[in-house]
Amino acid sequence: MIKGIIFDLDGVLVSTDELHYEAWKQLAEELGITSFTKEDNEKQRGVSRMESLEIVLNKGDKVYSEEEKEALAERKNDCYKELLETLDDSAVLSGVKEAISYLKEKGLLIGVGSVSKNTPVILQKTGLESYIDKVSCGLDITNSKPDPEVFLVAAKKLELEPEECLVVEDSEAGIVAAKAAGMKSLGVGPYYKSLGATYEATGLDADIDWESILEG
Ligand code: B16
Ligand code: MG
């Protein structure tokens, strides 16, 4: 029996995945890397900031020290944070508020499980804060997805057992993390069919059979 739903943030609740792409693309261009594409950006879904940086740097041939990499990641984050300043509730993806309201009415607990360290500001700026019971994010963890830590921390904060939680994700790393945490998953987003999730839907605005999913 499912008692709590843990939602990933970027690409599931909000469209910030587009802003991540814009910020990484800008950094790549500043470094003289012109071949960084949307396809490369798809590999950054759900993975940490430093791992995402490696995906950009692998498109070029220059070698950077750890110190330089830290500075580059910070540069990207500054650009991303600037883009986040314009964020409002229009960034909330279609069907999100309706799905959460329905689940809350059914007595489900609602959590967020995101490796993003910008999670609190995103929830605040989009007005999603009031929909969420507990947040587990990049500020709470040391290991990024596909490690299960972010979802296990979310379950603990919700005071639920892992098997009582369902994860909603748009990334393969996130689905692997959910499995490793002992949780079932609902895969959404442009790649929902190839994520390996327990259940699949194009997005939270799809006709989802929550009744049977919640029975576990
Ligand atoms: P930040 P999620 C992930 O969020 C993004 O999908 C990924 O592209 C990003 O690198 C990561 O957060 C770290 O974000 O740089 O803001 O700390 O999908 O787990 O909600
Ligand atoms: Mg995501």
Short mmCIF file of C-alpha atoms and ligand atoms in Angstrom, two decimals:
data_model
loop_
_atom_site.label_atom_id
_atom_site.label_comp_id
_atom_site.label_asym_id
_atom_site.label_seq_id
_atom_site.Cartn_x
_atom_site.Cartn_y
_atom_site.Cartn_z
CA MET A 1 0.00 0.00 0.00
CA ILE A 2 1.45 3.34 -1.09
CA LYS A 3 1.22 6.11 1.54
CA GLY A 4 3.55 8.72 0.11
CA ILE A 5 4.57 10.04 -3.31
CA ILE A 6 8.11 11.39 -3.81
CA PHE A 7 8.34 13.68 -6.81
CA ASP A 8 11.54 14.54 -8.62
CA LEU A 9 11.68 18.28 -9.30
CA ASP A 10 13.35 19.24 -12.62
CA GLY A 11 11.34 17.81 -15.50
CA VAL A 12 8.57 16.37 -13.29
CA LEU A 13 7.11 19.26 -11.30
CA VAL A 14 8.76 22.21 -13.07
CA SER A 15 10.30 22.97 -16.46
CA THR A 16 13.67 24.07 -15.00
CA ASP A 17 15.36 21.39 -17.13
CA GLU A 18 15.16 23.97 -19.95
CA LEU A 19 16.99 26.56 -17.81
CA HIS A 20 19.72 24.05 -16.88
CA TYR A 21 20.25 23.51 -20.63
CA GLU A 22 20.46 27.24 -21.32
CA ALA A 23 23.03 27.77 -18.54
CA TRP A 24 25.21 24.79 -19.56
CA LYS A 25 25.06 25.85 -23.22
CA GLN A 26 26.23 29.32 -22.27
CA LEU A 27 29.16 27.92 -20.27
CA ALA A 28 30.09 25.56 -23.12
CA GLU A 29 30.17 28.46 -25.58
CA GLU A 30 32.32 30.53 -23.22
CA LEU A 31 34.78 27.61 -23.19
CA GLY A 32 34.80 27.42 -26.98
CA ILE A 33 32.73 24.21 -27.05
CA THR A 34 30.17 24.65 -29.84
CA SER A 35 29.10 21.02 -30.15
CA PHE A 36 27.13 20.82 -26.88
CA THR A 37 23.62 19.80 -27.94
CA LYS A 38 20.19 19.13 -26.47
CA GLU A 39 21.03 15.44 -26.77
CA ASP A 40 24.08 15.89 -24.51
CA ASN A 41 21.87 17.84 -22.12
CA GLU A 42 19.47 14.88 -21.87
CA LYS A 43 22.32 12.91 -20.26
CA GLN A 44 22.44 15.57 -17.53
CA ARG A 45 18.88 14.81 -16.37
CA GLY A 46 18.92 13.86 -12.70
CA VAL A 47 22.71 13.78 -12.38
CA SER A 48 24.73 16.06 -10.08
CA ARG A 49 26.18 19.44 -11.01
CA MET A 50 29.78 18.15 -11.12
CA GLU A 51 28.83 15.10 -13.23
CA SER A 52 26.87 17.39 -15.55
CA LEU A 53 29.99 19.55 -15.94
CA GLU A 54 32.01 16.49 -17.01
CA ILE A 55 29.45 15.87 -19.79
CA VAL A 56 30.10 19.40 -21.08
CA LEU A 57 33.90 19.21 -20.73
CA ASN A 58 34.01 15.84 -22.53
CA LYS A 59 32.79 17.67 -25.64
CA GLY A 60 36.03 19.70 -25.65
CA ASP A 61 39.67 18.68 -25.48
CA LYS A 62 40.99 20.89 -22.70
CA VAL A 63 41.97 19.39 -19.34
CA TYR A 64 40.98 21.31 -16.20
CA SER A 65 42.22 21.00 -12.60
CA GLU A 66 39.75 20.19 -9.81
CA GLU A 67 39.94 23.82 -8.69
CA GLU A 68 39.14 25.09 -12.18
CA LYS A 69 36.22 22.63 -12.42
CA GLU A 70 34.78 23.92 -9.13
CA ALA A 71 34.96 27.47 -10.50
CA LEU A 72 33.31 26.42 -13.79
CA ALA A 73 30.45 24.67 -11.94
CA GLU A 74 29.98 27.80 -9.86
CA ARG A 75 29.92 29.94 -13.02
CA LYS A 76 27.17 27.74 -14.49
CA ASN A 77 25.22 27.87 -11.23
CA ASP A 78 25.45 31.68 -11.12
CA CYS A 79 24.00 31.81 -14.62
CA TYR A 80 21.30 29.24 -13.69
CA LYS A 81 20.40 31.22 -10.55
CA GLU A 82 20.05 34.37 -12.65
CA LEU A 83 17.64 32.50 -14.94
CA LEU A 84 15.74 31.24 -11.86
CA GLU A 85 15.04 34.84 -10.85
CA THR A 86 12.42 35.06 -13.58
CA LEU A 87 10.76 31.85 -12.39
CA ASP A 88 7.09 31.94 -11.40
CA ASP A 89 4.15 29.54 -11.33
CA SER A 90 4.07 29.37 -15.13
CA ALA A 91 7.07 27.00 -14.83
CA VAL A 92 4.89 24.42 -13.04
CA LEU A 93 4.23 21.61 -15.52
CA SER A 94 0.74 20.81 -16.71
CA GLY A 95 -1.34 18.61 -14.39
CA VAL A 96 1.03 18.91 -11.42
CA LYS A 97 -1.16 20.90 -9.04
CA GLU A 98 -4.25 18.84 -9.95
CA ALA A 99 -2.43 15.52 -9.39
CA ILE A 100 -0.96 16.63 -6.04
CA SER A 101 -4.32 18.02 -4.85
CA TYR A 102 -6.04 14.73 -5.77
CA LEU A 103 -3.38 12.69 -3.95
CA LYS A 104 -3.50 14.91 -0.86
CA GLU A 105 -7.29 14.56 -0.75
CA LYS A 106 -6.80 10.79 -0.73
CA GLY A 107 -4.58 11.21 2.36
CA LEU A 108 -1.24 10.65 0.66
CA LEU A 109 1.90 12.40 1.93
CA ILE A 110 3.80 14.43 -0.66
CA GLY A 111 7.59 14.63 -0.80
CA VAL A 112 10.21 16.03 -3.18
CA GLY A 113 13.40 14.09 -3.99
CA SER A 114 15.78 16.19 -6.07
CA VAL A 115 19.56 16.35 -6.22
CA SER A 116 19.30 20.08 -7.00
CA LYS A 117 20.75 22.38 -4.35
CA ASN A 118 18.44 25.07 -5.74
CA THR A 119 15.30 23.12 -4.74
CA PRO A 120 14.14 25.46 -1.90
CA VAL A 121 14.26 28.58 -4.09
CA ILE A 122 12.50 26.80 -6.99
CA LEU A 123 9.66 25.58 -4.73
CA GLN A 124 9.31 29.03 -3.22
CA LYS A 125 9.31 30.94 -6.53
CA THR A 126 6.83 28.60 -8.23
CA GLY A 127 4.45 28.55 -5.26
CA LEU A 128 4.75 24.75 -4.98
CA GLU A 129 6.01 24.98 -1.39
CA SER A 130 2.52 24.82 0.07
CA TYR A 131 1.77 21.57 -1.82
CA ILE A 132 4.73 19.67 -0.36
CA ASP A 133 4.96 17.98 3.05
CA LYS A 134 8.72 17.20 3.10
CA VAL A 135 11.70 18.07 0.90
CA SER A 136 14.84 15.99 0.38
CA CYS A 137 17.34 17.72 -1.91
CA GLY A 138 20.96 18.25 -2.84
CA LEU A 139 21.49 20.10 0.44
CA ASP A 140 20.58 16.97 2.47
CA ILE A 141 22.70 14.35 0.71
CA THR A 142 26.26 13.39 -0.20
CA ASN A 143 25.51 10.90 -2.99
CA SER A 144 23.60 11.84 -6.15
CA LYS A 145 21.18 9.66 -8.13
CA PRO A 146 21.50 6.79 -9.14
CA ASP A 147 22.40 6.39 -5.46
CA PRO A 148 19.13 5.93 -3.48
CA GLU A 149 20.12 8.39 -0.71
CA VAL A 150 17.87 11.30 -1.79
CA PHE A 151 14.76 9.05 -1.81
CA LEU A 152 15.66 7.27 1.44
CA VAL A 153 16.06 10.66 3.15
CA ALA A 154 12.66 11.72 1.74
CA ALA A 155 10.99 8.53 3.08
CA LYS A 156 12.59 9.08 6.48
CA LYS A 157 11.38 12.69 6.60
CA LEU A 158 7.86 11.51 5.65
CA GLU A 159 8.17 8.83 8.37
CA LEU A 160 7.35 6.09 5.86
CA GLU A 161 9.00 2.80 4.92
CA PRO A 162 10.59 2.74 1.42
CA GLU A 163 8.02 0.22 0.16
CA GLU A 164 5.24 2.63 1.16
CA CYS A 165 6.62 5.28 -1.24
CA LEU A 166 6.22 5.74 -4.98
CA VAL A 167 8.79 7.83 -6.88
CA VAL A 168 7.81 9.97 -9.89
CA GLU A 169 10.83 10.57 -12.16
CA ASP A 170 11.87 11.74 -15.64
CA SER A 171 15.45 10.41 -15.60
CA GLU A 172 17.01 6.97 -15.85
CA ALA A 173 19.35 7.80 -12.95
CA GLY A 174 16.28 8.59 -10.86
CA ILE A 175 14.50 5.35 -11.73
CA VAL A 176 17.63 3.33 -10.90
CA ALA A 177 17.83 5.24 -7.59
CA ALA A 178 14.17 4.48 -6.81
CA LYS A 179 14.73 0.76 -7.46
CA ALA A 180 17.84 0.78 -5.27
CA ALA A 181 15.77 2.44 -2.52
CA GLY A 182 13.19 -0.39 -2.75
CA MET A 183 10.50 1.91 -4.16
CA LYS A 184 8.18 1.52 -7.13
CA SER A 185 8.28 4.27 -9.73
CA LEU A 186 6.23 6.17 -12.27
CA GLY A 187 8.28 7.32 -15.26
CA VAL A 188 7.18 10.54 -17.01
CA GLY A 189 8.56 13.03 -19.52
CA PRO A 190 9.90 12.74 -23.08
CA TYR A 191 11.70 9.43 -22.39
CA TYR A 192 9.04 7.81 -20.15
CA LYS A 193 8.98 4.62 -22.24
CA SER A 194 12.69 3.87 -21.96
CA LEU A 195 13.31 4.67 -18.28
CA GLY A 196 12.53 1.19 -16.93
CA ALA A 197 9.93 2.49 -14.46
CA THR A 198 7.26 0.29 -12.83
CA TYR A 199 4.49 2.48 -14.32
CA GLU A 200 4.60 4.89 -17.26
CA ALA A 201 2.80 8.09 -18.30
CA THR A 202 3.63 10.95 -20.64
CA GLY A 203 3.27 13.40 -17.77
CA LEU A 204 1.21 14.22 -14.70
CA ASP A 205 -1.51 15.61 -16.99
CA ALA A 206 -2.05 12.13 -18.50
CA ASP A 207 -4.92 9.83 -17.57
CA ILE A 208 -3.11 8.02 -14.74
CA ASP A 209 -4.79 5.08 -12.98
CA TRP A 210 -3.80 6.24 -9.49
CA GLU A 211 -6.25 3.83 -7.81
CA SER A 212 -4.39 0.72 -8.94
CA ILE A 213 -0.93 2.34 -8.54
CA LEU A 214 -1.71 3.25 -4.91
CA GLU A 215 -2.81 -0.31 -4.11
CA GLY A 216 0.87 -1.16 -4.66
P1 B16 B 1 21.79 22.01 -9.15
P2 B16 B 1 16.43 16.61 -10.28
C1 B16 B 1 18.76 17.64 -11.05
O1 B16 B 1 17.50 17.79 -10.50
C2 B16 B 1 18.77 18.04 -12.52
O2 B16 B 1 17.96 17.16 -13.28
C3 B16 B 1 20.19 17.97 -13.04
O3 B16 B 1 20.22 18.34 -14.40
C4 B16 B 1 21.07 18.92 -12.18
O4 B16 B 1 22.43 18.82 -12.60
C5 B16 B 1 20.94 18.54 -10.72
O5 B16 B 1 19.59 18.57 -10.33
C6 B16 B 1 21.74 19.46 -9.81
O6 B16 B 1 21.11 20.71 -9.77
O7 B16 B 1 22.94 22.39 -10.02
O8 B16 B 1 20.66 23.01 -9.19
O9 B16 B 1 22.20 21.69 -7.74
O10 B16 B 1 16.08 16.09 -11.64
O11 B16 B 1 17.05 15.60 -9.33
O12 B16 B 1 15.28 17.38 -9.64
MG MG B 2 14.46 15.30 -13.17
#
